[in-house]
Coordinates of C-alpha atoms in Angstrom, one line a residue:
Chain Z
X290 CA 113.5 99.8 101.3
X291 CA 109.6 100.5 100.8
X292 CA 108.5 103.5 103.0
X293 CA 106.0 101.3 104.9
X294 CA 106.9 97.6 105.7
X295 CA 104.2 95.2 106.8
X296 CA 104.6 91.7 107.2
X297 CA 102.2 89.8 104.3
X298 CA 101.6 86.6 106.5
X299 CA 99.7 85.2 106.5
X300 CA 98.8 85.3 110.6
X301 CA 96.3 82.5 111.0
X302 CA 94.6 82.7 114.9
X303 CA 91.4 80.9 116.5
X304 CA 88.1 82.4 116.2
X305 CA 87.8 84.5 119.6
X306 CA 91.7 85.6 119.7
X307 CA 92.7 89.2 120.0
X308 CA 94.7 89.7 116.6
X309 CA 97.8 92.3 116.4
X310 CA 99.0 93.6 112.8
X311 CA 101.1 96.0 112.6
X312 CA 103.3 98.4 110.3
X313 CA 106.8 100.0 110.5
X314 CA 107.3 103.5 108.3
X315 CA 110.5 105.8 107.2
X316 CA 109.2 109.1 106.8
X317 CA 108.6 111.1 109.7
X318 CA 106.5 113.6 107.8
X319 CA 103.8 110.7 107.7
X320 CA 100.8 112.5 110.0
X321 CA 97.7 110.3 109.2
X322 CA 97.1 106.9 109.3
X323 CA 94.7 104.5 108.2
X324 CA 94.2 100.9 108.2
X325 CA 91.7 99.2 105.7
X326 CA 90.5 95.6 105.2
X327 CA 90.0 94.6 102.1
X328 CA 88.4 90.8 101.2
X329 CA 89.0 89.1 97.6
X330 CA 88.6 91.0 94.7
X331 CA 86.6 94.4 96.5
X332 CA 87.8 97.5 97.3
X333 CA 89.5 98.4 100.3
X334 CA 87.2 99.0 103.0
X335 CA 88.1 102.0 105.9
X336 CA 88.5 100.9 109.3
X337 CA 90.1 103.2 111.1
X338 CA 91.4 107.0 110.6
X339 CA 94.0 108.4 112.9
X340 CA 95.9 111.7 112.9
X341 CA 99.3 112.0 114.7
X342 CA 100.0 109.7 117.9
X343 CA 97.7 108.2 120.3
X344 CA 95.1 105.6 120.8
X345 CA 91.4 105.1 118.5
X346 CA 88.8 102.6 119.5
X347 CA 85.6 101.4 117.3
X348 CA 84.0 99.0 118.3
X349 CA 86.2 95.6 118.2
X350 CA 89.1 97.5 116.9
X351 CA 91.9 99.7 118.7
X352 CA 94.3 101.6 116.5
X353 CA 97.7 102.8 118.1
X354 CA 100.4 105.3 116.8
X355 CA 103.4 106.0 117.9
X356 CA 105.4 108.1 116.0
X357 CA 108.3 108.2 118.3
X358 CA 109.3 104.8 117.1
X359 CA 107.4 104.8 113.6
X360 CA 105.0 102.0 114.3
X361 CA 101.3 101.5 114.1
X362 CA 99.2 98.9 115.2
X363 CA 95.4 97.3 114.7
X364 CA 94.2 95.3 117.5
X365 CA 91.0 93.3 116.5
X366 CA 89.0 91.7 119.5
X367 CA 86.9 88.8 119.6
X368 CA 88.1 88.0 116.1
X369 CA 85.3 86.1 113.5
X370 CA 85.6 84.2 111.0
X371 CA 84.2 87.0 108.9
X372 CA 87.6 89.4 110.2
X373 CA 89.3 87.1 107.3
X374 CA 90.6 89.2 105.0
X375 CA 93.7 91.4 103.7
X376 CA 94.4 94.4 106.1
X377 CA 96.1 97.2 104.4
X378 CA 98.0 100.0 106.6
X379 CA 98.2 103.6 104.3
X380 CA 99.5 106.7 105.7
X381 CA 100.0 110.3 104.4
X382 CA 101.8 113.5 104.8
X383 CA 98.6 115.4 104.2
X384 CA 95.2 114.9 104.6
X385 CA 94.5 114.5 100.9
X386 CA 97.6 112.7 100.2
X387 CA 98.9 114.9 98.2
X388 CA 101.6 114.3 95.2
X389 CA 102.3 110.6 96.5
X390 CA 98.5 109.6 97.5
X391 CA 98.5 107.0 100.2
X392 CA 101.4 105.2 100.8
X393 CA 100.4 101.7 101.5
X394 CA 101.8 98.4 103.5
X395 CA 101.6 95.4 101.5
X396 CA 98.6 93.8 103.8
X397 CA 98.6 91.0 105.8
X398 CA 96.5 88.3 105.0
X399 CA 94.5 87.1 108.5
X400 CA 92.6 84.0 108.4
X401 CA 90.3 83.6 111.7
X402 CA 89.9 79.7 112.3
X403 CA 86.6 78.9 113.5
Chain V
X122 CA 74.2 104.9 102.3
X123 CA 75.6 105.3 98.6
X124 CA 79.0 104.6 97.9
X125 CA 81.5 105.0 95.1
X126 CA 80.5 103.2 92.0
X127 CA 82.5 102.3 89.5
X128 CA 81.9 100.4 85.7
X129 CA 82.6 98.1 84.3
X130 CA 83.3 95.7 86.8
X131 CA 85.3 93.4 84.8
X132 CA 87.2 94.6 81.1
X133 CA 89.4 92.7 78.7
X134 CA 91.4 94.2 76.2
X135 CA 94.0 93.4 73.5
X136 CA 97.4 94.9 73.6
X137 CA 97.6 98.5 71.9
X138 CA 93.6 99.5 72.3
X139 CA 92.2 101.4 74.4
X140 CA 90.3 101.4 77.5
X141 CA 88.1 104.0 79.3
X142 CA 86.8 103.0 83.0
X143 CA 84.5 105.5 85.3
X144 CA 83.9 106.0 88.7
X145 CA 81.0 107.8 90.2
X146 CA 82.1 109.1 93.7
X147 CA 80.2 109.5 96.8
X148 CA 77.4 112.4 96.8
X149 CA 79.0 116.0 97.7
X150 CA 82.6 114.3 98.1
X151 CA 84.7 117.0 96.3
X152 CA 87.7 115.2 95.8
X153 CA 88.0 112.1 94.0
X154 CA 91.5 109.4 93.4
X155 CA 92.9 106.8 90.9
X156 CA 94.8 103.6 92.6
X157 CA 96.2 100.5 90.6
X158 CA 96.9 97.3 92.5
X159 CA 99.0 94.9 90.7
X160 CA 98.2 91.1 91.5
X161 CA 99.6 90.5 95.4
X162 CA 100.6 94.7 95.5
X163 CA 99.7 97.3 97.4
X164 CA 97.5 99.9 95.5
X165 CA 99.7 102.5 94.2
X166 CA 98.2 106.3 93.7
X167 CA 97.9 107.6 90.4
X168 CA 96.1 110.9 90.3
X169 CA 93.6 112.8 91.9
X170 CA 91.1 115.7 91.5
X171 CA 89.4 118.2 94.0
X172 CA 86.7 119.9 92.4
X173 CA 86.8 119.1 88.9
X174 CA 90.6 120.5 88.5
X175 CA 94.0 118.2 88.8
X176 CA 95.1 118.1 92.1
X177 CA 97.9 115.9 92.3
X178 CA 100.1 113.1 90.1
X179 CA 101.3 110.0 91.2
X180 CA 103.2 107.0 89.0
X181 CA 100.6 107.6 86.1
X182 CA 101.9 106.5 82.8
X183 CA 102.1 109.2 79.6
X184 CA 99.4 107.2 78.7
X185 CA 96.8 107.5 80.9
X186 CA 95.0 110.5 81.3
X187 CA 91.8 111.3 83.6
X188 CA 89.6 114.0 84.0
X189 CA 87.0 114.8 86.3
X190 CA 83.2 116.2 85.3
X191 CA 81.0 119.1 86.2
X192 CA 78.5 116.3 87.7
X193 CA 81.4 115.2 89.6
X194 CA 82.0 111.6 88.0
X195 CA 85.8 111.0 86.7
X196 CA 87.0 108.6 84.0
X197 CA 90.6 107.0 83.7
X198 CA 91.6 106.7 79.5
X199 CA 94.3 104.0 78.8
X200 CA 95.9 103.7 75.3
X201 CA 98.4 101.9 74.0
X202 CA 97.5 99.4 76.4
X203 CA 100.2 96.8 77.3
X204 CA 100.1 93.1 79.1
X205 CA 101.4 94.7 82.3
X206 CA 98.5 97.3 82.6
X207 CA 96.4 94.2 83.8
X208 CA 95.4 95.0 87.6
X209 CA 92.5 96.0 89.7
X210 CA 91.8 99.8 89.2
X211 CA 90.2 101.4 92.3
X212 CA 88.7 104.9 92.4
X213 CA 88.0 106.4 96.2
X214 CA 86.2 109.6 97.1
X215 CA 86.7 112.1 100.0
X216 CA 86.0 115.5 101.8
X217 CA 89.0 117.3 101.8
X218 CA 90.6 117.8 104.5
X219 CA 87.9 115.0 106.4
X220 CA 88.2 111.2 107.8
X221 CA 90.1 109.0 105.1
X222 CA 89.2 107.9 101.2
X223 CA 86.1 106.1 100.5
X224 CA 87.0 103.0 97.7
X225 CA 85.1 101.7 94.9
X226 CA 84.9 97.5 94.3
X227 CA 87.2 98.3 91.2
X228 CA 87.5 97.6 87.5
X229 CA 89.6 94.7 87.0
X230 CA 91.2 94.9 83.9
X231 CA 93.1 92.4 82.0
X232 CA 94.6 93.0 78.8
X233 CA 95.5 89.9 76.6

C-alpha cells in the first residue's frame, strides 16, 4: 500500500461547483502538507502549504488537515474552466523533506465543464 | 518574479549515452531538489542539496549523479542511459525550513 492514496479520477464538475479532492496517508510522522496543481506537461505549481492540523484559506481555495484520521482535503470554490488540471497532494516528515523528499498522491485529474 | 529554470526543455537520447540536464533555481533559495515523474506517476525524489553540499538521497540510480555549484545552479548526469529513464525530470528550489518547493517546467527526456 502507497503511503499516500489519492483517487486519480478523473472528477469532472460544472463550471461554478465547489470541488473536493482529497488524500488518505499511513505515516503519522507526516507534519507538512501541500497540495500542487499541475496542467499538461509543466511543473507542478504550489497551492497551498500547511503545517500540522487545521484549516488554510487563499483565495478560492481551503486546505484542511486532520491528522487524527490521516486525511487532507482541497476545497476549490467557484471552480473555472481554467481549475482543469492534475492536483497533486505531497507531504513530509520535515520541512525539507528530508531522505524521502515529498511523498506524493498520484493526482487527480479535475476537468471543470463550462 | 523569477522562477526555477531549467534546460533543455525537451532531450532525446540513445540507449547507453549520456545525458546532462540543469536547473537554475530561484534567487537566494539555498536548497535545491531532483524529482522524476514516470508517464501517469507521481514525481518521485531523487536528491537534494542545501548550500552547495548533498543533503539528502532518494531512489537515485548508481548512475546518476548531481552536484550543485558555487553560483548555486545544479545539474543531474545520466549514463548508461536505459529506455526506462524516459520521464519528465523536475528540479524545485526552497528556503529551508520556509513555505514548500518551488518547481521548474521540467526536462522531458526520452531515450530511444
Amino acid at each position: 500500500q502507497k503511503e499516500v492514496e489519492q483517487d486519480p479520477g478523473p472528477l469532472s464538475v460544472p463550471e461554478g461547483a465547489i470541488v473536493s479532492l482529497n488524500c488518505t496517508y499511513s505515516n503519522s510522522a507526516f507534519q507538512y502538507f501541500m497540495w500542487y496543481r499541475q496542467y499538461s506537461r509543466k511543473g507542478p505549481e504550489l497551492l497551498m502549504y500547511t503545517y500540522s492540523s487545521g484549516n488554510k484559506e487563499d483565495g478560492r481555495f481551503t486546505a484542511q488537515v486532520d491528522k487524527s484520521s490521516k486525511y487532507i482535503s482541497l476545497f476549490i470554490r467557484d471552480s473555472q474552466p481554467s481549475d482543469s488540471a492534475t492536483y497533486l497532494c505531497a507531504m513530509s516528515a520535515t520541512s525539507g523533506g528530508g531522505a524521502d523528499g515529498l511523498t506524493f498522491g498520484k493526482g487527480t485529474h479535475l476537468i471543470i465543464q463550462p | 518574479a523569477a522562477g526555477v529554470i531549467q534546460s533543455p526543455r525537451h532531450l532525446i537520447k540513445e540507449k547507453r549515452e549520456t545525458a546532462t540536464l540543469k536547473c537554475y533555481p530561484i534567487p537566494r533559495h539555498d536548497t535545491v531538489y531532483w524529482y522524476q515523474q514516470g508517464p501517469g506517476q507521481d514525481p518521485q525524489f531523487l536528491i537534494s542539496f542545501y548550500e552547495k553540499m548533498q543533503s539528502d538521497k532518494g531512489s537515485i540510480p548508481d548512475r546518476f549523479s548531481a552536484q550543485q555549484f558555487s553560483d548555486y545552479h545544479s545539474e543531474l548526469n545520466m549514463s548508461s542511459l536505459e529506455l526506462g529513464d524516459s520521464a519528465l525530470y523536475f528540479c524545485a528550489s526552497s528556503l529551508r525550513d520556509r513555505d514548500g518547493y518551488t518547481f521548474g517546467s521540467g526536462t522531458r527526456l526520452t531515450v530511444v
